[in-house]
mmCIF file of C-alpha atoms in Angstrom:
data_model
loop_
_atom_site.group_PDB
_atom_site.id
_atom_site.type_symbol
_atom_site.label_atom_id
_atom_site.label_comp_id
_atom_site.label_asym_id
_atom_site.label_seq_id
_atom_site.Cartn_x
_atom_site.Cartn_y
_atom_site.Cartn_z
ATOM 1 C CA ASP A 1 79.038 43.152 86.209
ATOM 2 C CA ILE A 2 76.520 45.177 84.243
ATOM 3 C CA GLN A 3 78.204 47.506 81.748
ATOM 4 C CA MET A 4 76.879 51.051 81.344
ATOM 5 C CA THR A 5 77.567 52.920 78.108
ATOM 6 C CA GLN A 6 76.938 56.640 77.758
ATOM 7 C CA SER A 7 76.761 58.722 74.614
ATOM 8 C CA PRO A 8 78.052 61.077 73.563
ATOM 9 C CA SER A 9 81.355 61.284 75.467
ATOM 10 C CA SER A 10 81.249 65.051 75.164
ATOM 11 C CA LEU A 11 79.026 67.705 73.698
ATOM 12 C CA SER A 12 78.748 71.437 73.359
ATOM 13 C CA ALA A 13 75.465 73.280 73.711
ATOM 14 C CA SER A 14 74.179 76.814 73.856
ATOM 15 C CA VAL A 15 71.855 78.429 76.359
ATOM 16 C CA GLY A 16 68.332 77.703 75.137
ATOM 17 C CA ASP A 17 69.223 74.401 73.503
ATOM 18 C CA ARG A 18 67.869 71.029 74.588
ATOM 19 C CA VAL A 19 70.558 68.581 75.682
ATOM 20 C CA THR A 20 70.063 64.823 75.648
ATOM 21 C CA ILE A 21 72.496 62.314 77.133
ATOM 22 C CA THR A 22 71.816 58.621 76.727
ATOM 23 C CA CYS A 23 72.841 55.678 78.862
ATOM 24 C CA ARG A 24 72.518 52.034 77.839
ATOM 25 C CA ALA A 25 72.811 49.047 80.162
ATOM 26 C CA SER A 26 74.222 45.695 79.038
ATOM 27 C CA GLN A 27 71.144 43.996 80.487
ATOM 28 C CA SER A 28 67.778 45.078 81.811
ATOM 29 C CA ILE A 29 67.933 47.097 85.015
ATOM 30 C CA SER A 30 64.256 48.121 85.222
ATOM 31 C CA THR A 31 64.423 51.690 86.554
ATOM 32 C CA HIS A 32 67.420 51.134 88.861
ATOM 33 C CA LEU A 33 69.309 54.024 87.299
ATOM 34 C CA ASN A 34 70.726 57.207 88.808
ATOM 35 C CA TRP A 35 72.263 60.322 87.261
ATOM 36 C CA TYR A 36 75.044 62.380 88.854
ATOM 37 C CA GLN A 37 76.609 65.723 87.996
ATOM 38 C CA GLN A 38 80.288 66.346 88.699
ATOM 39 C CA LYS A 39 81.880 69.760 88.351
ATOM 40 C CA PRO A 40 85.683 70.076 88.075
ATOM 41 C CA GLY A 41 87.436 69.491 91.363
ATOM 42 C CA LYS A 42 84.202 68.614 93.155
ATOM 43 C CA ALA A 43 82.466 65.468 94.334
ATOM 44 C CA PRO A 44 79.586 64.106 92.265
ATOM 45 C CA LYS A 45 76.078 65.234 93.116
ATOM 46 C CA LEU A 46 72.952 63.106 92.814
ATOM 47 C CA LEU A 47 70.532 64.677 90.323
ATOM 48 C CA ILE A 48 68.002 61.957 89.522
ATOM 49 C CA SER A 49 67.303 58.595 91.146
ATOM 50 C CA SER A 50 65.305 55.618 89.935
ATOM 51 C CA ALA A 51 65.468 56.871 86.350
ATOM 52 C CA SER A 52 63.117 59.835 86.754
ATOM 53 C CA SER A 53 62.911 61.085 90.368
ATOM 54 C CA LEU A 54 64.349 64.572 90.549
ATOM 55 C CA GLN A 55 66.214 65.195 93.788
ATOM 56 C CA SER A 56 65.193 68.059 96.042
ATOM 57 C CA GLY A 57 66.820 71.322 95.032
ATOM 58 C CA VAL A 58 67.714 70.207 91.505
ATOM 59 C CA PRO A 59 66.378 72.633 88.882
ATOM 60 C CA SER A 60 63.330 71.461 86.963
ATOM 61 C CA ARG A 61 65.169 71.851 83.637
ATOM 62 C CA PHE A 62 66.725 68.458 84.431
ATOM 63 C CA SER A 63 64.656 65.359 83.743
ATOM 64 C CA GLY A 64 65.239 61.653 83.333
ATOM 65 C CA SER A 65 63.386 58.879 81.564
ATOM 66 C CA GLY A 66 63.698 55.297 80.455
ATOM 67 C CA SER A 67 63.478 51.738 81.700
ATOM 68 C CA GLY A 68 64.957 48.372 80.871
ATOM 69 C CA THR A 69 68.209 49.078 79.062
ATOM 70 C CA ASP A 70 67.820 52.580 77.602
ATOM 71 C CA PHE A 71 67.771 55.793 79.586
ATOM 72 C CA THR A 72 67.933 59.512 78.890
ATOM 73 C CA LEU A 73 68.971 62.590 80.833
ATOM 74 C CA THR A 74 67.498 65.761 79.350
ATOM 75 C CA ILE A 75 68.464 69.321 80.169
ATOM 76 C CA ASN A 76 66.021 71.906 78.831
ATOM 77 C CA SER A 77 67.642 75.276 78.158
ATOM 78 C CA PRO A 78 70.961 74.503 79.882
ATOM 79 C CA GLN A 79 72.631 77.280 81.847
ATOM 80 C CA PRO A 80 76.357 78.073 82.087
ATOM 81 C CA GLU A 81 76.437 76.528 85.562
ATOM 82 C CA ASP A 82 75.449 73.169 84.027
ATOM 83 C CA CYS A 83 78.980 72.790 82.613
ATOM 84 C CA ALA A 84 79.980 69.476 84.156
ATOM 85 C CA THR A 85 80.476 65.790 83.542
ATOM 86 C CA TYR A 86 77.372 63.645 83.889
ATOM 87 C CA TYR A 87 77.408 60.005 84.942
ATOM 88 C CA CYS A 88 74.746 57.329 84.942
ATOM 89 C CA GLN A 89 74.887 54.494 87.490
ATOM 90 C CA GLN A 90 72.915 51.284 87.851
ATOM 91 C CA PHE A 91 72.023 49.889 91.250
ATOM 92 C CA ILE A 92 70.166 46.668 90.507
ATOM 93 C CA SER A 93 73.380 44.770 91.259
ATOM 94 C CA THR A 94 76.994 45.658 92.143
ATOM 95 C CA PRO A 95 76.904 49.350 91.284
ATOM 96 C CA THR A 96 78.584 50.402 88.055
ATOM 97 C CA PHE A 97 78.861 53.763 86.334
ATOM 98 C CA GLY A 98 78.896 54.962 82.772
ATOM 99 C CA GLN A 99 82.114 56.518 81.477
ATOM 100 C CA GLY A 100 80.716 60.031 81.710
ATOM 101 C CA THR A 101 79.547 62.773 79.338
ATOM 102 C CA LYS A 102 81.278 66.134 79.463
ATOM 103 C CA LEU A 103 78.962 69.037 78.743
ATOM 104 C CA GLU A 104 80.215 72.443 77.658
ATOM 105 C CA ILE A 105 77.900 75.432 77.398
ATOM 106 C CA GLU B 1 73.148 68.688 108.293
ATOM 107 C CA VAL B 2 74.915 65.641 106.891
ATOM 108 C CA GLN B 3 78.678 66.077 106.501
ATOM 109 C CA LEU B 4 81.365 63.622 105.456
ATOM 110 C CA VAL B 5 85.041 64.531 105.824
ATOM 111 C CA GLU B 6 87.693 62.158 104.495
ATOM 112 C CA SER B 7 91.318 62.077 105.573
ATOM 113 C CA GLY B 8 94.357 59.823 105.383
ATOM 114 C CA GLY B 9 95.219 60.056 101.695
ATOM 115 C CA ASP B 10 98.935 60.107 100.915
ATOM 116 C CA LEU B 11 101.721 59.146 98.524
ATOM 117 C CA ILE B 12 102.577 55.495 99.157
ATOM 118 C CA GLN B 13 104.828 52.958 97.474
ATOM 119 C CA PRO B 14 103.428 49.887 95.736
ATOM 120 C CA GLY B 15 102.849 47.082 98.209
ATOM 121 C CA GLY B 16 102.281 49.512 101.059
ATOM 122 C CA SER B 17 99.281 50.061 103.324
ATOM 123 C CA LEU B 18 97.127 53.058 104.103
ATOM 124 C CA ARG B 19 93.984 53.707 106.104
ATOM 125 C CA LEU B 20 91.411 56.255 105.026
ATOM 126 C CA SER B 21 89.003 57.784 107.521
ATOM 127 C CA CYS B 22 85.633 59.416 106.978
ATOM 128 C CA ALA B 23 84.286 61.455 109.857
ATOM 129 C CA ALA B 24 80.519 61.793 109.739
ATOM 130 C CA SER B 25 78.215 64.321 111.338
ATOM 131 C CA GLY B 26 74.465 64.748 111.268
ATOM 132 C CA PHE B 27 73.759 61.013 111.423
ATOM 133 C CA THR B 28 75.060 57.741 112.899
ATOM 134 C CA VAL B 29 77.517 55.886 110.668
ATOM 135 C CA SER B 30 77.081 52.443 112.204
ATOM 136 C CA SER B 31 73.321 52.456 111.520
ATOM 137 C CA SER B 32 73.654 53.706 107.957
ATOM 138 C CA TYR B 33 74.583 52.467 104.504
ATOM 139 C CA MET B 34 78.081 53.675 103.735
ATOM 140 C CA HIS B 35 80.244 53.287 100.647
ATOM 141 C CA TRP B 36 83.627 54.144 99.228
ATOM 142 C CA VAL B 37 83.727 55.219 95.573
ATOM 143 C CA ARG B 38 86.971 56.094 93.810
ATOM 144 C CA GLN B 39 88.000 58.051 90.750
ATOM 145 C CA ALA B 40 91.377 57.661 89.079
ATOM 146 C CA PRO B 41 92.855 60.929 87.767
ATOM 147 C CA GLY B 42 90.936 62.041 84.671
ATOM 148 C CA LYS B 43 88.808 58.885 84.722
ATOM 149 C CA GLY B 44 85.303 57.815 85.687
ATOM 150 C CA LEU B 45 83.780 56.590 88.929
ATOM 151 C CA GLU B 46 84.285 53.125 90.398
ATOM 152 C CA TRP B 47 82.447 51.672 93.383
ATOM 153 C CA VAL B 48 84.892 50.131 95.857
ATOM 154 C CA SER B 49 83.191 48.906 99.010
ATOM 155 C CA ALA B 50 80.095 49.128 101.192
ATOM 156 C CA PHE B 51 79.268 48.793 104.874
ATOM 157 C CA TYR B 52 75.620 48.134 105.628
ATOM 158 C CA PHE B 53 73.715 48.709 108.840
ATOM 159 C CA GLY B 54 74.078 45.446 110.741
ATOM 160 C CA GLY B 55 77.666 44.892 109.698
ATOM 161 C CA THR B 56 77.435 43.322 106.264
ATOM 162 C CA THR B 57 80.282 44.358 104.002
ATOM 163 C CA TYR B 58 80.772 44.236 100.230
ATOM 164 C CA TYR B 59 83.792 44.701 97.978
ATOM 165 C CA ALA B 60 84.559 45.199 94.319
ATOM 166 C CA ASP B 61 86.472 42.276 92.824
ATOM 167 C CA SER B 62 89.400 44.618 92.146
ATOM 168 C CA VAL B 63 89.991 45.194 95.885
ATOM 169 C CA LYS B 64 88.633 42.026 97.483
ATOM 170 C CA GLY B 65 91.144 40.485 99.867
ATOM 171 C CA ARG B 66 93.224 43.682 100.002
ATOM 172 C CA PHE B 67 90.819 46.330 101.338
ATOM 173 C CA THR B 68 88.720 46.223 104.513
ATOM 174 C CA ILE B 69 85.820 48.549 105.345
ATOM 175 C CA SER B 70 84.819 49.143 108.946
ATOM 176 C CA THR B 71 83.248 51.647 111.314
ATOM 177 C CA ASP B 72 83.901 52.997 114.798
ATOM 178 C CA SER B 73 80.535 53.857 116.333
ATOM 179 C CA SER B 74 82.140 55.757 119.214
ATOM 180 C CA LYS B 75 83.721 58.159 116.737
ATOM 181 C CA ASP B 76 81.030 58.051 114.018
ATOM 182 C CA THR B 77 83.798 57.269 111.565
ATOM 183 C CA LEU B 78 84.053 55.016 108.525
ATOM 184 C CA TYR B 79 87.387 53.494 107.570
ATOM 185 C CA LEU B 80 88.961 51.883 104.556
ATOM 186 C CA GLN B 81 92.062 49.860 105.318
ATOM 187 C CA MET B 82 94.018 49.394 102.103
ATOM 188 C CA ASN B 83 96.781 46.798 101.949
ATOM 189 C CA SER B 84 99.015 45.536 99.130
ATOM 190 C CA LEU B 85 98.430 48.765 97.254
ATOM 191 C CA ARG B 86 98.965 48.827 93.505
ATOM 192 C CA VAL B 87 99.669 51.661 91.075
ATOM 193 C CA GLU B 88 96.152 51.181 89.701
ATOM 194 C CA ASP B 89 94.684 52.018 93.133
ATOM 195 C CA THR B 90 95.762 55.622 92.600
ATOM 196 C CA ALA B 91 92.586 57.680 92.852
ATOM 197 C CA MET B 92 90.492 60.163 94.741
ATOM 198 C CA TYR B 93 88.518 58.158 97.287
ATOM 199 C CA TYR B 94 85.063 59.441 98.182
ATOM 200 C CA CYS B 95 83.109 58.509 101.279
ATOM 201 C CA VAL B 96 79.439 58.209 100.367
ATOM 202 C CA ARG B 97 76.204 57.735 102.261
ATOM 203 C CA ALA B 98 73.133 56.053 100.818
ATOM 204 C CA LEU B 99 69.798 56.592 102.566
ATOM 205 C CA THR B 100 68.670 53.005 101.992
ATOM 206 C CA GLY B 101 70.135 49.619 101.215
ATOM 207 C CA SER B 102 69.930 50.478 97.534
ATOM 208 C CA SER B 103 73.104 51.969 96.133
ATOM 209 C CA VAL B 104 71.710 55.439 95.537
ATOM 210 C CA PHE B 105 74.536 57.736 96.573
ATOM 211 C CA HIS B 106 72.874 60.701 98.246
ATOM 212 C CA TYR B 107 75.730 62.315 100.148
ATOM 213 C CA TRP B 108 79.404 62.592 99.173
ATOM 214 C CA GLY B 109 82.490 63.763 100.998
ATOM 215 C CA GLN B 110 85.074 65.989 99.341
ATOM 216 C CA GLY B 111 87.463 63.093 98.735
ATOM 217 C CA SER B 112 90.933 61.989 99.843
ATOM 218 C CA LEU B 113 93.709 61.469 97.302
ATOM 219 C CA VAL B 114 95.710 58.260 97.336
ATOM 220 C CA THR B 115 98.751 58.096 95.076
ATOM 221 C CA VAL B 116 100.568 54.785 94.704
ATOM 222 C CA SER B 117 103.951 55.288 93.081
ATOM 223 C CA SER B 118 107.580 54.362 93.526
#
């Protein structure tokens, strides 16, 4: 299985900051990479698919980039409601997830 | 509106069996791409199984031979039959719908908790 490694495991940011979460795949996955947001006690929510496609209804402060093995989720000027754990997931083969990044605002 | 409602989670002893159900509305389960994804308490997400339109099924190595995914088209319901349960199967189990054959998980249920403990 393809291993997905996220960094950092947790971070703290302030409103107005720029937050960057990285995800690295153990082998090339082209752009077969999704990002999910999970708030405490809730199911995950799809934010970005295929590395950079923002899902309908997701605020434009979220963006994704990357291809091959290295990917980035960026949150410009995070808001208090963005407190959550973020997961990357590859779907070029048997789906696997990163270990998650917990964001505190 | 797409809705997924899981049920069937329970406290079960190791070696026991349990069947999870996922009632769908807003679309037809048997002509969709459906998955089960689980999350152990305080841990990350793990894909478990998939049922693809046409009847093809897939399983994670960790559950292969013990779990069976299926659908009932008359009830628009997805199932996960779990046998020979182990302590490490303890998790919240999410029913998930992908819009295509690619594992992009668009819609999630609220989850059903399975606890395997003596």
